[in-house]
Amino acid sequence: MARVVQRVRETVVALPVGAQLPSVRELMDRLAVGPGTVREAFAALVSEGLIEAHPGRGTFVASCSPAPGAATAARGDLGWQSVALGAARADTDALGELAALPPPGAIPLSTGYLPDDLQATRELSVAMGRAATRPGMWDRIPLEGLEPLRAWFARELGGSGGGGFSAREVMICPGSQGAIATAFRGLAAPGDAVLVEAPTYIGAMTAARAAGLRLVPVAADAHGVRPDLLADALR
């Protein structure tokens, strides 16, 4: 996929602004790939702001594209971000590779957990020991979360003015992964597009795929998501 994106990018920077790109079928023959791969490459370059797709007319070099030969210097090569996200892939091979156990000695960056030497293990052990002696500690917690905790969040969400929130309108999730999955299923329908920074959290990718959502990557630089590319993706 990375090879195809780079080949199409080279074609783009060699064309003047506003020029029409070769058709999907022509690129399929030229690059010896399927239509899905070409469309993925187009999607990656749209997210970079290099090309514009006009349904019924074709795909064109974007008006904001740099001059031929200046693409890398002006924008940087962000294509790897879409490849790392694997947004348009129908298979789950890429996710499986990311979720695989790392080899000995490797430091995984996808889990979000601190290494042992940075965790307050002693303090946590003391706190857990105190908590384990409380009555009700071993009861089953309601699926929606503890009532006092939900009430506290309702008050905080309402601010000083109250805001009209009640504990019934708050759900406590057992972790960030559960919260992400709940938000995806509650706010989007299968087939909807979800914009995410690229690369993004593997747990969000997995939850989106499980909910039948379509991930749309938006490339980032040293300052975060590129606002110009975000605006293009939203349009």
Coordinates of N, CA and C in Angstrom, one line a residue:
M1 N 0.8 -1.2 0.0 CA 0.0 0.0 0.0 C 0.9 1.3 0.0
A2 N 1.9 1.3 0.8 CA 2.8 2.5 0.9 C 3.4 2.7 -0.5
R3 N 3.8 1.6 -1.2 CA 4.4 1.8 -2.5 C 3.4 2.5 -3.5
V4 N 2.1 2.0 -3.4 CA 1.1 2.6 -4.3 C 0.9 4.1 -4.0
V5 N 0.8 4.4 -2.7 CA 0.6 5.8 -2.3 C 1.7 6.7 -2.9
Q6 N 2.9 6.2 -2.7 CA 4.1 7.0 -3.2 C 4.1 7.1 -4.7
R7 N 3.7 6.1 -5.4 CA 3.7 6.2 -6.9 C 2.6 7.2 -7.3
V8 N 1.4 7.1 -6.7 CA 0.4 8.1 -7.1 C 0.8 9.5 -6.7
R9 N 1.5 9.6 -5.5 CA 2.0 11.0 -5.1 C 3.0 11.5 -6.1
E10 N 3.8 10.7 -6.7 CA 4.8 11.1 -7.7 C 4.1 11.6 -8.9
T11 N 3.0 10.9 -9.3 CA 2.2 11.3 -10.4 C 1.6 12.7 -10.2
V12 N 1.1 12.9 -8.9 CA 0.4 14.2 -8.6 C 1.4 15.4 -8.7
V13 N 2.5 15.2 -8.1 CA 3.5 16.4 -8.0 C 4.1 16.7 -9.4
A14 N 3.9 15.8 -10.4 CA 4.4 16.0 -11.7 C 3.4 16.7 -12.6
L15 N 2.1 16.9 -12.1 CA 1.1 17.5 -12.8 C 0.8 18.9 -12.4
P16 N 0.3 19.8 -13.2 CA 0.0 21.2 -12.8 C -1.3 21.2 -11.9
V17 N -1.5 22.3 -11.2 CA -2.6 22.4 -10.3 C -3.9 22.3 -11.2
G18 N -4.9 21.6 -10.8 CA -6.1 21.5 -11.5 C -6.2 20.4 -12.5
A19 N -5.0 19.7 -12.8 CA -5.0 18.7 -13.8 C -5.7 17.4 -13.3
Q20 N -6.3 16.7 -14.2 CA -7.0 15.5 -13.8 C -6.1 14.3 -13.7
L21 N -6.2 13.5 -12.7 CA -5.4 12.3 -12.5 C -5.9 11.2 -13.4
P22 N -5.0 10.3 -13.7 CA -5.5 9.1 -14.5 C -6.6 8.4 -13.8
S23 N -7.5 7.7 -14.5 CA -8.6 7.0 -13.9 C -8.1 5.9 -13.0
V24 N -9.1 5.4 -12.2 CA -8.8 4.3 -11.3 C -8.4 3.1 -12.2
R25 N -9.1 2.8 -13.3 CA -8.8 1.7 -14.1 C -7.4 1.8 -14.7
E26 N -7.0 3.0 -15.1 CA -5.7 3.2 -15.7 C -4.6 3.0 -14.7
L27 N -4.8 3.5 -13.5 CA -3.8 3.3 -12.4 C -3.7 1.8 -12.0
M28 N -4.9 1.1 -12.1 CA -4.9 -0.3 -11.8 C -3.9 -1.1 -12.7
D29 N -4.1 -0.7 -14.0 CA -3.2 -1.4 -15.0 C -1.8 -1.0 -14.9
R30 N -1.5 0.3 -14.6 CA -0.2 0.8 -14.5 C 0.6 0.2 -13.3
L31 N -0.1 0.1 -12.2 CA 0.5 -0.3 -10.9 C 0.3 -1.8 -10.6
A32 N -0.6 -2.5 -11.4 CA -0.9 -3.9 -11.2 C -1.5 -4.1 -9.8
V33 N -2.5 -3.4 -9.4 CA -3.2 -3.5 -8.2 C -4.7 -3.5 -8.4
G34 N -5.5 -3.8 -7.4 CA -6.9 -3.8 -7.5 C -7.5 -2.4 -7.3
P35 N -8.8 -2.2 -7.6 CA -9.4 -0.9 -7.5 C -9.5 -0.4 -6.0
G36 N -9.6 -1.3 -5.1 CA -9.6 -0.9 -3.7 C -8.3 -0.3 -3.2
T37 N -7.2 -0.8 -3.7 CA -5.9 -0.2 -3.4 C -5.7 1.2 -3.9
V38 N -6.2 1.4 -5.2 CA -6.1 2.7 -5.8 C -7.0 3.7 -5.0
R39 N -8.2 3.3 -4.6 CA -9.0 4.2 -3.9 C -8.4 4.5 -2.5
E40 N -7.8 3.6 -1.9 CA -7.1 3.8 -0.6 C -6.0 4.9 -0.8
A41 N -5.3 4.7 -1.9 CA -4.2 5.7 -2.2 C -4.8 7.1 -2.4
F42 N -5.9 7.2 -3.1 CA -6.6 8.4 -3.3 C -7.0 9.0 -2.0
A43 N -7.6 8.2 -1.1 CA -8.1 8.7 0.2 C -6.9 9.3 1.0
A44 N -5.7 8.6 0.9 CA -4.6 9.1 1.7 C -4.1 10.4 1.2
L45 N -4.1 10.6 -0.1 CA -3.7 11.9 -0.7 C -4.7 13.0 -0.6
V46 N -6.0 12.6 -0.5 CA -7.0 13.6 -0.2 C -6.8 14.1 1.2
S47 N -6.5 13.2 2.2 CA -6.2 13.6 3.6 C -5.0 14.5 3.7
E48 N -4.1 14.4 2.8 CA -2.9 15.2 2.8 C -3.1 16.6 2.1
G49 N -4.3 16.7 1.4 CA -4.6 17.9 0.8 C -3.9 18.1 -0.6
L50 N -3.4 17.0 -1.2 CA -2.7 17.0 -2.5 C -3.7 16.9 -3.6
I51 N -4.8 16.2 -3.4 CA -5.8 16.0 -4.5 C -7.2 16.2 -4.0
E52 N -8.1 16.5 -5.0 CA -9.5 16.7 -4.7 C -10.3 15.7 -5.5
A53 N -11.3 15.1 -4.9 CA -12.2 14.2 -5.6 C -13.5 14.8 -5.9
H54 N -13.9 14.8 -7.1 CA -15.2 15.4 -7.5 C -16.1 14.3 -8.1
P55 N -17.0 13.8 -7.4 CA -17.8 12.6 -7.8 C -18.5 12.9 -9.2
G56 N -18.4 12.0 -10.1 CA -18.9 12.1 -11.4 C -18.0 12.8 -12.4
R57 N -16.9 13.5 -11.9 CA -16.0 14.2 -12.8 C -14.6 13.6 -12.8
G58 N -14.2 13.2 -11.6 CA -12.8 12.6 -11.5 C -12.1 13.1 -10.3
T59 N -10.8 12.9 -10.3 CA -9.9 13.3 -9.2 C -8.8 14.3 -9.8
F60 N -8.6 15.4 -9.1 CA -7.8 16.5 -9.7 C -6.7 16.9 -8.7
V61 N -5.6 17.5 -9.2 CA -4.6 18.0 -8.3 C -5.2 19.2 -7.6
A62 N -5.1 19.2 -6.3 CA -5.7 20.3 -5.5 C -5.1 21.6 -5.8
S63 N -5.9 22.7 -5.6 CA -5.5 24.0 -5.9 C -4.4 24.5 -4.9
C64 N -4.4 23.9 -3.7 CA -3.4 24.3 -2.7 C -2.1 23.4 -2.8
S65 N -2.0 22.5 -3.8 CA -0.9 21.6 -3.9 C 0.4 22.4 -4.2
P66 N 1.6 22.0 -3.6 CA 2.8 22.7 -3.9 C 3.2 22.5 -5.4
A67 N 4.2 23.3 -5.8 CA 4.7 23.1 -7.1 C 5.4 21.8 -7.3
P68 N 5.5 21.2 -8.5 CA 6.2 20.0 -8.7 C 7.6 20.0 -8.1
G69 N 7.9 18.9 -7.3 CA 9.2 18.8 -6.7 C 9.3 19.5 -5.4
A70 N 8.3 20.2 -5.0 CA 8.3 20.9 -3.7 C 7.4 20.3 -2.7
A71 N 6.7 19.2 -3.0 CA 5.7 18.6 -2.1 C 6.4 18.2 -0.8
T72 N 7.5 17.5 -0.8 CA 8.1 17.0 0.4 C 8.5 18.1 1.3
A73 N 9.2 19.2 0.7 CA 9.7 20.3 1.5 C 8.6 21.1 2.1
A74 N 7.5 21.3 1.3 CA 6.4 22.2 1.8 C 5.5 21.5 2.8
R75 N 5.2 20.3 2.6 CA 4.2 19.6 3.4 C 4.8 18.5 4.2
G76 N 5.9 18.0 3.8 CA 6.4 16.8 4.4 C 5.6 15.6 3.9
D77 N 6.3 14.4 4.0 CA 5.7 13.2 3.5 C 4.8 12.6 4.6
L78 N 3.5 12.8 4.6 CA 2.6 12.3 5.7 C 1.9 11.0 5.3
G79 N 2.3 10.5 4.1 CA 1.6 9.3 3.6 C 1.7 8.1 4.6
W80 N 2.9 8.0 5.3 CA 3.1 6.9 6.2 C 2.0 6.9 7.3
Q81 N 1.4 8.1 7.6 CA 0.4 8.1 8.7 C -0.8 7.4 8.3
S82 N -1.3 7.6 7.1 CA -2.5 6.9 6.6 C -2.2 5.4 6.5
V83 N -1.0 5.0 6.1 CA -0.6 3.6 6.0 C -0.6 3.0 7.4
A84 N -0.1 3.7 8.4 CA 0.0 3.2 9.8 C -1.4 3.0 10.4
L85 N -2.3 4.0 10.0 CA -3.7 3.9 10.5 C -4.4 2.7 9.8
G86 N -4.2 2.5 8.5 CA -4.9 1.4 7.8 C -6.3 1.7 7.7
A87 N -6.7 2.9 7.5 CA -8.1 3.3 7.7 C -9.1 2.6 6.7
A88 N -8.7 2.5 5.5 CA -9.6 2.0 4.5 C -9.5 0.5 4.3
R89 N -8.7 -0.2 5.0 CA -8.5 -1.6 4.8 C -9.7 -2.4 5.3
A90 N -10.1 -3.3 4.5 CA -11.3 -4.1 4.9 C -10.9 -5.3 5.7
D91 N -9.6 -5.7 5.7 CA -9.2 -6.8 6.5 C -8.6 -6.4 7.8
T92 N -8.4 -7.3 8.7 CA -7.9 -6.9 10.0 C -6.5 -7.3 10.3
D93 N -5.7 -7.7 9.2 CA -4.3 -8.1 9.4 C -3.5 -7.1 10.0
A94 N -3.7 -5.8 9.6 CA -2.9 -4.7 10.2 C -3.1 -4.6 11.7
L95 N -4.4 -4.6 12.1 CA -4.7 -4.5 13.5 C -4.1 -5.7 14.3
G96 N -4.2 -6.9 13.7 CA -3.6 -8.1 14.3 C -2.2 -7.9 14.6
E97 N -1.5 -7.3 13.6 CA 0.0 -7.1 13.8 C 0.3 -6.1 14.9
L98 N -0.5 -5.1 15.0 CA -0.3 -4.1 16.0 C -0.6 -4.6 17.4
A99 N -1.6 -5.6 17.5 CA -2.0 -6.1 18.8 C -1.1 -7.3 19.2
A100 N -0.3 -7.8 18.3 CA 0.6 -8.9 18.7 C 1.5 -8.6 19.8
L101 N 1.9 -9.6 20.6 CA 2.9 -9.4 21.6 C 4.2 -8.9 21.1
P102 N 4.8 -7.9 21.7 CA 6.1 -7.4 21.2 C 7.2 -8.4 21.5
P103 N 8.3 -8.4 20.7 CA 9.4 -9.3 21.0 C 10.1 -8.9 22.3
P104 N 10.8 -9.8 23.0 CA 11.5 -9.5 24.2 C 12.4 -8.3 24.1
G105 N 12.4 -7.4 25.1 CA 13.2 -6.2 25.0 C 12.6 -5.0 24.4
A106 N 11.5 -5.2 23.6 CA 10.9 -4.1 22.9 C 10.0 -3.4 23.9
I107 N 9.8 -2.1 23.7 CA 9.0 -1.2 24.5 C 7.7 -0.9 23.7
P108 N 6.6 -1.5 24.0 CA 5.3 -1.2 23.3 C 4.8 0.2 23.6
L109 N 4.4 0.9 22.5 CA 3.9 2.2 22.7 C 2.4 2.3 22.4
S110 N 1.7 1.2 22.3 CA 0.3 1.2 21.9 C -0.6 0.9 23.1
T111 N -0.1 0.6 24.3 CA -0.9 0.2 25.4 C -1.3 1.3 26.3
G112 N -0.5 2.3 26.4 CA -0.8 3.4 27.3 C -0.5 3.1 28.8
Y113 N 0.2 2.0 29.1 CA 0.5 1.7 30.5 C 1.9 2.2 30.8
L114 N 2.1 2.7 32.0 CA 3.5 3.0 32.4 C 4.3 1.8 32.6
P115 N 5.6 1.9 32.4 CA 6.5 0.8 32.8 C 6.6 0.7 34.3
D116 N 7.0 -0.5 34.8 CA 6.9 -0.8 36.2 C 7.7 0.2 37.0
D117 N 8.8 0.7 36.5 CA 9.7 1.6 37.4 C 9.1 3.0 37.5
L118 N 8.0 3.3 36.7 CA 7.4 4.6 36.8 C 6.0 4.5 37.6
Q119 N 5.6 3.4 38.0 CA 4.3 3.2 38.7 C 4.5 3.3 40.2
A120 N 3.6 3.9 40.9 CA 3.6 4.1 42.3 C 3.1 2.8 42.9
T121 N 3.8 1.7 42.7 CA 3.3 0.4 43.1 C 3.1 0.3 44.6
R122 N 3.9 0.8 45.4 CA 3.8 0.7 46.9 C 2.5 1.4 47.4
E123 N 2.4 2.7 46.9 CA 1.2 3.5 47.3 C -0.1 2.8 46.8
L124 N -0.1 2.3 45.6 CA -1.3 1.6 45.1 C -1.6 0.4 45.9
S125 N -0.6 -0.4 46.3 CA -0.8 -1.6 47.2 C -1.5 -1.2 48.5
V126 N -1.0 -0.1 49.1 CA -1.5 0.3 50.4 C -3.0 0.8 50.2
A127 N -3.3 1.5 49.1 CA -4.6 2.0 48.9 C -5.6 0.8 48.6
M128 N -5.1 -0.2 47.9 CA -5.9 -1.3 47.6 C -6.2 -2.2 48.8
G129 N -5.2 -2.2 49.7 CA -5.4 -3.0 51.0 C -6.5 -2.3 51.8
R130 N -6.5 -1.0 51.9 CA -7.6 -0.3 52.6 C -8.9 -0.5 52.0
A131 N -9.0 -0.4 50.6 CA -10.2 -0.5 50.0 C -10.8 -1.9 50.1
A132 N -10.0 -2.9 50.2 CA -10.5 -4.3 50.2 C -11.2 -4.6 51.5
T133 N -11.0 -3.8 52.6 CA -11.7 -4.0 53.9 C -13.0 -3.4 54.0
R134 N -13.4 -2.6 53.0 CA -14.7 -1.8 53.1 C -15.8 -2.8 52.8
P135 N -17.0 -2.6 53.6 CA -18.2 -3.4 53.3 C -18.7 -3.1 51.9
G136 N -19.1 -4.1 51.2 CA -19.6 -4.0 49.8 C -18.6 -4.0 48.8
M137 N -17.3 -4.1 49.2 CA -16.2 -4.1 48.2 C -16.4 -5.2 47.1
W138 N -16.9 -6.3 47.6 CA -16.9 -7.5 46.7 C -18.3 -7.7 46.1
D139 N -19.2 -6.7 46.2 CA -20.5 -6.8 45.6 C -20.3 -6.5 44.1
R140 N -21.3 -6.9 43.3 CA -21.3 -6.5 41.9 C -21.6 -5.1 41.7
I141 N -20.8 -4.3 40.9 CA -21.1 -2.9 40.7 C -22.2 -2.8 39.6
P142 N -23.1 -1.9 39.7 CA -24.1 -1.7 38.7 C -23.5 -1.4 37.3
L143 N -24.1 -1.9 36.2 CA -23.5 -1.7 34.9 C -23.3 -0.2 34.6
E144 N -24.2 0.6 35.1 CA -24.2 2.1 34.8 C -23.3 2.8 35.7
G145 N -22.7 2.2 36.7 CA -21.8 2.8 37.6 C -22.4 3.1 39.0
L146 N -21.6 3.4 40.0 CA -22.2 3.6 41.3 C -22.9 5.0 41.3
E147 N -24.1 4.9 42.1 CA -24.9 6.1 42.1 C -24.2 7.4 42.6
P148 N -23.5 7.3 43.8 CA -22.8 8.5 44.3 C -21.8 9.1 43.3
L149 N -21.1 8.2 42.6 CA -20.1 8.7 41.6 C -20.8 9.3 40.4
R150 N -21.9 8.7 39.9 CA -22.7 9.3 38.8 C -23.3 10.7 39.3
A151 N -23.7 10.8 40.5 CA -24.3 12.0 41.0 C -23.2 13.1 41.0
W152 N -22.0 12.7 41.4 CA -20.9 13.7 41.5 C -20.6 14.2 40.1
F153 N -20.5 13.3 39.1 CA -20.2 13.8 37.8 C -21.3 14.7 37.2
A154 N -22.6 14.3 37.6 CA -23.7 15.2 37.1 C -23.6 16.6 37.7
R155 N -23.2 16.7 38.9 CA -23.0 18.0 39.5 C -21.8 18.8 38.8
E156 N -20.7 18.0 38.6 CA -19.6 18.7 37.9 C -19.9 19.1 36.5
L157 N -20.7 18.3 35.8 CA -21.0 18.7 34.4 C -22.0 19.9 34.4
G158 N -22.8 20.0 35.5 CA -23.7 21.1 35.5 C -23.1 22.4 35.9
G159 N -21.9 22.4 36.5 CA -21.2 23.6 36.9 C -21.9 24.2 38.1
S160 N -21.6 25.5 38.3 CA -22.1 26.2 39.5 C -23.6 26.5 39.3
G161 N -24.1 26.5 38.0 CA -25.5 26.8 37.8 C -26.4 25.5 37.9
G162 N -25.8 24.4 38.1 CA -26.6 23.2 38.2 C -26.7 22.4 36.9
G163 N -27.0 23.1 35.8 CA -27.1 22.6 34.5 C -28.2 21.6 34.2
G164 N -28.9 21.2 35.2 CA -30.1 20.3 35.0 C -29.7 18.9 34.8
F165 N -28.5 18.4 35.0 CA -28.1 17.0 34.8 C -28.5 16.2 36.1
S166 N -28.8 15.0 35.9 CA -29.1 14.1 37.0 C -28.2 12.9 36.9
A167 N -28.1 12.1 38.0 CA -27.3 10.9 37.9 C -27.8 9.9 36.9
R168 N -29.1 9.9 36.6 CA -29.6 9.0 35.6 C -29.1 9.3 34.2
E169 N -28.5 10.5 33.9 CA -28.0 10.9 32.6 C -26.5 10.6 32.5
V170 N -25.9 10.0 33.5 CA -24.5 9.7 33.5 C -24.2 8.2 33.5
M171 N -23.3 7.8 32.7 CA -22.8 6.4 32.8 C -21.4 6.4 33.1
I172 N -21.0 5.5 34.0 CA -19.6 5.3 34.3 C -19.1 4.0 33.6
C173 N -18.1 4.2 32.8 CA -17.5 3.1 32.0 C -16.3 2.5 32.8
P174 N -16.1 1.2 32.6 CA -15.0 0.5 33.4 C -13.6 0.9 32.9
G175 N -13.5 1.6 31.8 CA -12.2 2.0 31.3 C -12.4 2.8 30.0
S176 N -11.3 3.3 29.5 CA -11.3 4.1 28.3 C -11.8 3.3 27.1
Q177 N -11.5 2.1 27.0 CA -11.9 1.3 25.9 C -13.4 1.1 25.9
G178 N -14.0 0.8 27.0 CA -15.4 0.7 27.1 C -16.1 2.0 26.8
A179 N -15.5 3.1 27.2 CA -16.1 4.4 26.9 C -16.1 4.8 25.4
I180 N -15.0 4.4 24.8 CA -14.8 4.7 23.4 C -15.9 3.9 22.6
A181 N -16.0 2.6 22.9 CA -16.9 1.7 22.2 C -18.4 2.2 22.5
T182 N -18.7 2.6 23.7 CA -20.0 3.1 24.0 C -20.3 4.3 23.2
A183 N -19.4 5.3 23.1 CA -19.6 6.5 22.4 C -19.8 6.2 20.9
F184 N -19.0 5.3 20.3 CA -19.1 5.0 18.9 C -20.5 4.5 18.6
R185 N -21.0 3.5 19.5 CA -22.2 2.9 19.2 C -23.4 3.8 19.5
G186 N -23.2 4.8 20.5 CA -24.3 5.7 20.8 C -24.4 6.9 19.9
L187 N -23.3 7.3 19.3 CA -23.4 8.5 18.5 C -23.3 8.3 17.0
A188 N -23.0 7.1 16.5 CA -22.8 6.9 15.1 C -23.5 5.6 14.7
A189 N -23.9 5.5 13.5 CA -24.6 4.3 12.9 C -23.6 3.6 12.0
P190 N -23.8 2.2 11.9 CA -22.8 1.5 11.0 C -22.8 2.1 9.6
G191 N -21.5 2.2 9.1 CA -21.3 2.9 7.8 C -20.9 4.3 7.9
D192 N -21.2 5.0 9.1 CA -20.8 6.4 9.2 C -19.3 6.6 9.2
A193 N -18.8 7.7 8.8 CA -17.4 8.1 8.8 C -17.0 8.7 10.2
V194 N -15.9 8.3 10.7 CA -15.3 8.9 11.9 C -14.0 9.5 11.6
L195 N -13.8 10.7 11.9 CA -12.4 11.3 11.6 C -11.5 11.1 12.9
V196 N -10.3 10.7 12.6 CA -9.4 10.4 13.7 C -8.0 10.9 13.2
E197 N -7.2 11.3 14.2 CA -5.8 11.7 13.9 C -5.1 10.4 13.5
A198 N -4.0 10.6 12.7 CA -3.3 9.5 12.2 C -1.8 9.7 12.5
P199 N -1.1 8.7 13.1 CA -1.7 7.5 13.6 C -2.6 7.7 14.8
T200 N -3.4 6.7 15.1 CA -4.3 6.9 16.2 C -4.3 5.7 17.1
Y201 N -5.0 5.7 18.2 CA -5.1 4.7 19.2 C -5.6 3.4 18.7
I202 N -4.9 2.3 18.8 CA -5.4 1.0 18.3 C -6.7 0.6 18.9
G203 N -7.0 0.9 20.1 CA -8.2 0.5 20.7 C -9.4 1.3 20.1
A204 N -9.2 2.5 19.7 CA -10.2 3.2 18.9 C -10.5 2.6 17.6
M205 N -9.4 2.2 16.9 CA -9.5 1.6 15.6 C -10.4 0.3 15.7
T206 N -10.0 -0.5 16.8 CA -10.7 -1.8 17.0 C -12.2 -1.6 17.3
A207 N -12.5 -0.6 18.1 CA -13.9 -0.3 18.5 C -14.7 0.2 17.3
A208 N -14.1 1.1 16.5 CA -14.8 1.6 15.3 C -15.1 0.5 14.3
R209 N -14.1 -0.4 14.1 CA -14.3 -1.5 13.2 C -15.5 -2.4 13.7
A210 N -15.5 -2.7 15.0 CA -16.5 -3.5 15.6 C -17.9 -2.9 15.5
A211 N -17.9 -1.6 15.5 CA -19.2 -0.9 15.3 C -19.6 -0.7 13.9
G212 N -18.8 -1.1 13.0 CA -19.1 -1.0 11.5 C -18.9 0.4 11.0
L213 N -18.0 1.2 11.7 CA -17.7 2.6 11.2 C -16.5 2.6 10.3
R214 N -16.5 3.7 9.5 CA -15.4 3.9 8.5 C -14.5 5.0 9.1
L215 N -13.2 4.6 9.3 CA -12.2 5.5 9.8 C -11.7 6.4 8.7
V216 N -11.6 7.7 8.9 CA -11.0 8.6 8.0 C -9.8 9.3 8.6
P217 N -8.6 9.0 8.1 CA -7.4 9.6 8.8 C -7.2 11.1 8.5
V218 N -6.7 11.8 9.4 CA -6.3 13.2 9.2 C -4.9 13.3 9.7
A219 N -4.0 13.7 8.8 CA -2.6 13.7 9.2 C -2.2 14.7 10.2
A220 N -1.2 14.5 10.9 CA -0.8 15.4 12.0 C 0.7 15.8 11.8
D221 N 1.1 16.9 12.3 CA 2.5 17.3 12.4 C 3.0 17.5 13.8
A222 N 4.0 18.2 14.0 CA 4.6 18.4 15.4 C 3.6 19.1 16.3
H223 N 2.6 19.8 15.8 CA 1.7 20.6 16.6 C 0.4 19.9 16.7
G224 N 0.2 18.7 16.2 CA -1.1 18.0 16.3 C -1.7 17.9 14.9
V225 N -3.0 17.7 14.9 CA -3.8 17.5 13.7 C -3.7 18.8 12.8
R226 N -3.4 18.6 11.5 CA -3.3 19.7 10.6 C -4.7 20.4 10.4
P227 N -4.9 21.6 10.9 CA -6.2 22.2 10.7 C -6.7 22.3 9.3
D228 N -5.8 22.6 8.3 CA -6.3 22.7 6.9 C -6.7 21.3 6.4
L229 N -6.1 20.2 6.8 CA -6.5 18.9 6.4 C -7.7 18.5 7.1
L230 N -7.9 18.9 8.3 CA -9.1 18.6 9.1 C -10.3 19.3 8.4
A231 N -10.2 20.5 8.0 CA -11.3 21.2 7.3 C -11.6 20.5 6.0
D232 N -10.6 20.1 5.3 CA -10.9 19.3 4.0 C -11.7 18.0 4.3
A233 N -11.2 17.3 5.3 CA -11.8 16.0 5.7 C -13.3 16.2 6.1
L234 N -13.5 17.3 6.9 CA -14.9 17.6 7.4 C -15.8 17.9 6.2
R235 N -15.3 18.7 5.2 CA -16.1 19.0 4.0 C -16.4 17.7 3.2

